[in-house]
Short mmCIF file of C-alpha atoms in Angstrom, two decimals:
data_model
loop_
_atom_site.label_atom_id
_atom_site.label_comp_id
_atom_site.label_asym_id
_atom_site.label_seq_id
_atom_site.Cartn_x
_atom_site.Cartn_y
_atom_site.Cartn_z
CA ALA D 661 8.62 -5.65 6.77
CA GLN D 662 9.25 -7.55 3.58
CA SER D 663 8.25 -6.17 0.20
CA VAL D 664 7.96 -7.47 -3.35
CA THR D 665 8.58 -5.64 -6.60
CA GLN D 666 7.38 -6.92 -9.94
CA LEU D 667 9.13 -4.76 -12.46
CA ASP D 668 6.81 -5.29 -15.41
CA SER D 669 3.08 -4.64 -15.20
CA GLN D 670 2.46 -6.13 -18.68
CA VAL D 671 4.45 -8.55 -20.80
CA PRO D 672 3.24 -9.27 -24.35
CA VAL D 673 4.86 -12.22 -26.08
CA PHE D 674 4.24 -14.42 -29.10
CA GLU D 675 3.27 -18.04 -28.75
CA GLU D 676 6.22 -20.46 -28.42
CA ALA D 677 8.58 -17.65 -27.42
CA PRO D 678 10.43 -17.72 -24.09
CA VAL D 679 9.33 -15.44 -21.28
CA GLU D 680 10.73 -14.14 -18.01
CA LEU D 681 8.62 -12.38 -15.40
CA ARG D 682 10.77 -10.52 -12.94
CA CYS D 683 10.37 -10.42 -9.18
CA ASN D 684 12.60 -8.87 -6.54
CA TYR D 685 12.05 -8.98 -2.80
CA SER D 686 13.49 -7.13 0.16
CA SER D 687 16.06 -9.19 2.00
CA SER D 688 15.54 -11.06 5.21
CA VAL D 689 17.17 -13.84 7.19
CA SER D 690 14.91 -16.53 5.86
CA VAL D 691 12.80 -16.27 2.75
CA TYR D 692 9.76 -18.16 1.58
CA LEU D 693 8.80 -17.19 -1.97
CA PHE D 694 5.77 -18.00 -4.09
CA TRP D 695 4.35 -17.43 -7.55
CA TYR D 696 0.58 -17.41 -7.99
CA VAL D 697 -1.35 -17.28 -11.28
CA GLN D 698 -4.76 -15.75 -11.86
CA TYR D 699 -6.54 -16.77 -15.06
CA PRO D 700 -9.31 -14.45 -16.31
CA ASN D 701 -12.33 -14.42 -13.99
CA GLN D 702 -10.77 -16.94 -11.63
CA GLY D 703 -9.12 -16.89 -8.22
CA LEU D 704 -5.39 -17.10 -7.61
CA GLN D 705 -3.74 -20.50 -7.86
CA LEU D 706 -0.39 -21.49 -6.41
CA LEU D 707 2.05 -22.06 -9.28
CA LEU D 708 5.26 -22.86 -7.41
CA LYS D 709 7.11 -22.07 -4.21
CA TYR D 710 10.59 -21.89 -2.75
CA LEU D 711 10.99 -22.79 0.91
CA SER D 712 14.48 -24.28 1.14
CA GLY D 713 16.82 -26.66 -0.66
CA SER D 714 17.29 -26.47 -4.41
CA THR D 715 17.18 -22.90 -5.64
CA LEU D 716 15.43 -23.96 -8.86
CA VAL D 717 11.78 -24.88 -8.48
CA GLU D 718 9.42 -26.07 -11.18
CA SER D 719 5.69 -26.19 -11.79
CA ILE D 720 3.75 -28.95 -13.52
CA ASN D 721 3.01 -26.79 -16.57
CA GLY D 722 6.59 -25.94 -17.54
CA PHE D 723 7.27 -22.80 -15.53
CA GLU D 724 10.34 -22.56 -13.34
CA ALA D 725 11.72 -19.99 -10.93
CA GLU D 726 15.16 -19.60 -9.44
CA PHE D 727 15.86 -18.20 -6.01
CA ASN D 728 18.88 -15.91 -6.22
CA LYS D 729 19.87 -14.73 -2.77
CA SER D 730 22.65 -12.38 -3.89
CA GLN D 731 20.31 -10.56 -6.28
CA THR D 732 17.24 -10.95 -4.02
CA SER D 733 15.31 -12.19 -7.03
CA PHE D 734 12.84 -14.97 -7.82
CA HIS D 735 12.21 -14.58 -11.55
CA LEU D 736 9.68 -16.81 -13.28
CA ARG D 737 10.60 -18.33 -16.65
CA LYS D 738 9.15 -20.55 -19.32
CA PRO D 739 11.10 -21.58 -22.44
CA SER D 740 8.04 -21.73 -24.72
CA VAL D 741 4.68 -20.19 -23.84
CA HIS D 742 1.19 -21.18 -25.00
CA ILE D 743 -1.92 -19.11 -25.56
CA SER D 744 -3.34 -20.75 -22.43
CA ASP D 745 -0.60 -19.16 -20.30
CA THR D 746 -2.29 -15.78 -20.73
CA ALA D 747 -2.99 -14.69 -17.16
CA GLU D 748 -1.82 -12.40 -14.40
CA TYR D 749 1.12 -13.64 -12.34
CA PHE D 750 1.79 -12.58 -8.76
CA CYS D 751 5.02 -12.98 -6.85
CA ALA D 752 4.69 -13.22 -3.07
CA VAL D 753 6.93 -13.43 -0.02
CA LEU D 754 6.15 -14.49 3.49
CA GLY D 755 6.79 -11.68 5.90
CA GLY D 756 3.85 -9.49 6.69
CA SER D 757 3.47 -8.22 10.23
CA GLN D 758 0.93 -10.96 10.86
CA GLY D 759 2.89 -13.71 9.17
CA ASN D 760 0.87 -13.25 6.01
CA LEU D 761 1.98 -13.36 2.40
CA ILE D 762 2.92 -10.04 0.81
CA PHE D 763 2.16 -9.85 -2.89
CA GLY D 764 3.62 -7.84 -5.72
CA LYS D 765 1.34 -5.81 -7.96
CA GLY D 766 1.22 -8.52 -10.59
CA THR D 767 2.39 -8.96 -14.18
CA LYS D 768 -0.12 -9.51 -16.95
CA LEU D 769 1.24 -12.00 -19.44
CA SER D 770 -0.44 -11.79 -22.82
CA VAL D 771 0.44 -14.53 -25.29
CA LYS D 772 -0.40 -13.74 -28.89
CA PRO D 773 -0.66 -16.21 -31.80
CA GLY E 879 -16.16 -28.31 0.17
CA ALA E 880 -13.58 -28.96 -2.48
CA GLY E 881 -12.47 -25.35 -2.70
CA VAL E 882 -12.87 -21.95 -1.11
CA SER E 883 -16.30 -20.58 -1.86
CA GLN E 884 -17.14 -16.88 -1.81
CA SER E 885 -20.51 -15.24 -2.16
CA PRO E 886 -21.84 -13.23 -3.77
CA SER E 887 -19.58 -13.32 -6.81
CA ASN E 888 -20.69 -9.83 -7.77
CA LYS E 889 -22.28 -7.10 -5.67
CA VAL E 890 -23.38 -3.65 -6.77
CA THR E 891 -24.41 -1.38 -3.94
CA GLU E 892 -25.27 2.24 -3.44
CA LYS E 893 -22.90 4.50 -1.60
CA GLY E 894 -23.73 4.52 2.10
CA LYS E 895 -25.24 1.03 2.22
CA ASP E 896 -23.78 -1.84 4.25
CA VAL E 897 -22.57 -5.01 2.55
CA GLU E 898 -21.66 -8.44 3.84
CA LEU E 899 -19.24 -10.71 2.01
CA ARG E 900 -19.05 -14.39 2.81
CA CYS E 901 -16.21 -16.89 2.65
CA ASP E 902 -16.54 -20.64 3.14
CA PRO E 903 -13.04 -22.13 3.44
CA ILE E 904 -11.88 -25.64 2.71
CA SER E 905 -13.03 -27.99 5.41
CA GLY E 906 -10.33 -28.45 8.05
CA HIS E 907 -8.39 -25.33 7.11
CA THR E 908 -7.79 -23.45 10.33
CA ALA E 909 -6.20 -20.33 8.82
CA LEU E 910 -8.32 -17.89 6.80
CA TYR E 911 -7.20 -14.69 5.11
CA TRP E 912 -8.94 -11.72 3.52
CA TYR E 913 -7.28 -9.63 0.81
CA ARG E 914 -8.49 -6.77 -1.34
CA GLN E 915 -7.49 -6.55 -5.00
CA SER E 916 -7.82 -3.12 -6.56
CA LEU E 917 -7.00 -2.21 -10.14
CA GLY E 918 -3.28 -1.62 -10.44
CA GLN E 919 -2.72 -2.04 -6.69
CA GLY E 920 -2.08 -5.73 -6.36
CA LEU E 921 -3.32 -7.60 -3.32
CA GLU E 922 -3.73 -5.71 -0.07
CA PHE E 923 -3.80 -7.83 3.09
CA LEU E 924 -6.77 -7.08 5.34
CA ILE E 925 -7.03 -9.62 8.15
CA TYR E 926 -6.45 -13.24 9.05
CA PHE E 927 -8.09 -15.72 11.37
CA GLN E 928 -6.56 -18.63 13.22
CA GLY E 929 -9.63 -20.58 14.20
CA ASN E 930 -12.20 -18.00 15.23
CA SER E 931 -9.64 -15.53 16.44
CA ALA E 932 -8.30 -12.50 14.57
CA PRO E 933 -5.27 -11.43 16.63
CA ASP E 934 -4.63 -8.20 14.76
CA LYS E 935 -7.15 -6.04 12.93
CA SER E 936 -4.77 -3.24 12.01
CA GLY E 937 -4.81 -4.20 8.33
CA LEU E 938 -8.46 -3.26 7.93
CA PRO E 939 -8.63 0.01 5.94
CA SER E 940 -11.00 1.83 8.30
CA ASP E 941 -13.37 1.29 11.20
CA ARG E 942 -16.15 0.75 8.65
CA PHE E 943 -14.64 -2.68 8.00
CA SER E 944 -15.16 -5.61 10.33
CA ALA E 945 -14.76 -9.36 10.05
CA GLU E 946 -15.76 -12.38 12.03
CA ARG E 947 -15.46 -16.13 11.80
CA THR E 948 -17.68 -18.63 13.52
CA GLY E 949 -17.25 -22.33 14.21
CA GLY E 950 -13.77 -22.22 12.76
CA SER E 951 -15.36 -22.19 9.34
CA VAL E 952 -17.38 -19.49 7.57
CA SER E 953 -16.14 -15.93 7.71
CA THR E 954 -17.94 -12.71 6.88
CA LEU E 955 -16.40 -9.38 5.97
CA THR E 956 -18.75 -6.48 6.60
CA ILE E 957 -18.34 -3.02 5.16
CA GLN E 958 -20.57 -0.35 6.67
CA ARG E 959 -21.55 2.88 4.93
CA THR E 960 -19.79 1.86 1.73
CA GLN E 961 -17.78 4.44 -0.20
CA GLN E 962 -16.72 4.43 -3.84
CA GLU E 963 -13.12 3.74 -2.87
CA ASP E 964 -14.30 0.42 -1.41
CA SER E 965 -14.90 -0.85 -4.94
CA ALA E 966 -12.55 -3.78 -5.48
CA VAL E 967 -12.39 -7.55 -5.63
CA TYR E 968 -12.35 -9.04 -2.15
CA LEU E 969 -10.48 -12.33 -2.02
CA CYS E 970 -10.58 -14.95 0.67
CA ALA E 971 -7.97 -17.66 1.09
CA SER E 972 -7.56 -20.54 3.49
CA SER E 973 -4.63 -22.66 4.56
CA LEU E 974 -4.23 -25.86 6.52
CA SER E 975 -2.39 -23.94 9.19
CA LEU E 976 -0.32 -20.84 9.65
CA ARG E 977 2.66 -22.79 8.31
CA GLN E 978 3.26 -21.07 5.02
CA ASP E 979 4.76 -24.07 3.28
CA TYR E 980 1.21 -25.15 2.62
CA GLY E 981 0.49 -22.05 0.58
CA TYR E 982 -2.93 -20.49 0.27
CA THR E 983 -6.02 -21.71 -1.59
CA PHE E 984 -7.98 -18.73 -2.89
CA GLY E 985 -11.64 -18.32 -3.66
CA SER E 986 -12.79 -16.64 -6.87
CA GLY E 987 -13.54 -13.43 -5.03
CA THR E 988 -16.43 -11.01 -4.65
CA ARG E 989 -16.38 -8.08 -7.04
CA LEU E 990 -17.83 -5.12 -5.14
CA THR E 991 -18.95 -2.05 -7.04
CA VAL E 992 -20.13 0.98 -5.09
CA VAL E 993 -22.17 3.42 -7.19
#
């Protein structure tokens, strides 16, 4: 079965600084990868996904993630964060025994003024 | 509805009582998923439905947990004889189909506290 590792449980950063949230997955023949975001007291929202094609995928709010097959990684980056980006971010891979998404344990991004 | 609706949003129950959690998916979404989110544990997959059918229930933590879906729409997750370790946020998600390129739409969850 697939698995996902998010190396950092918490990432504090100052506003307008760049950020990288790390995600590694166990390898498989084909890989579908996702990042979800959970704002305080809300449900998870799909941020971006990689299914095929270009290895760099972008979200509408400035985040991007790059699929790196050789390093089995799908790190999430943003060049300049805002206070409103404070949330918990979950990396996920398709590959559970029932075809479900498998999630990492999440990374709490805290953006400070 | 416009989104996935879960009720109640919060539930406090005494140890040993039964609880029922409800999920109302987006209209037309045939796939429905239940996850459990515990502090520091990430999201644990529980069960999924394709239509009214749950092909595999092995993800449920114990035989105290059961789930059903009727009319290809509303799903209920029932926990019998609740224990303190059942305390968590229970999340429901739906998807247009089992094709994962659609991604999941999640509800806001039910926060269950067993005292």
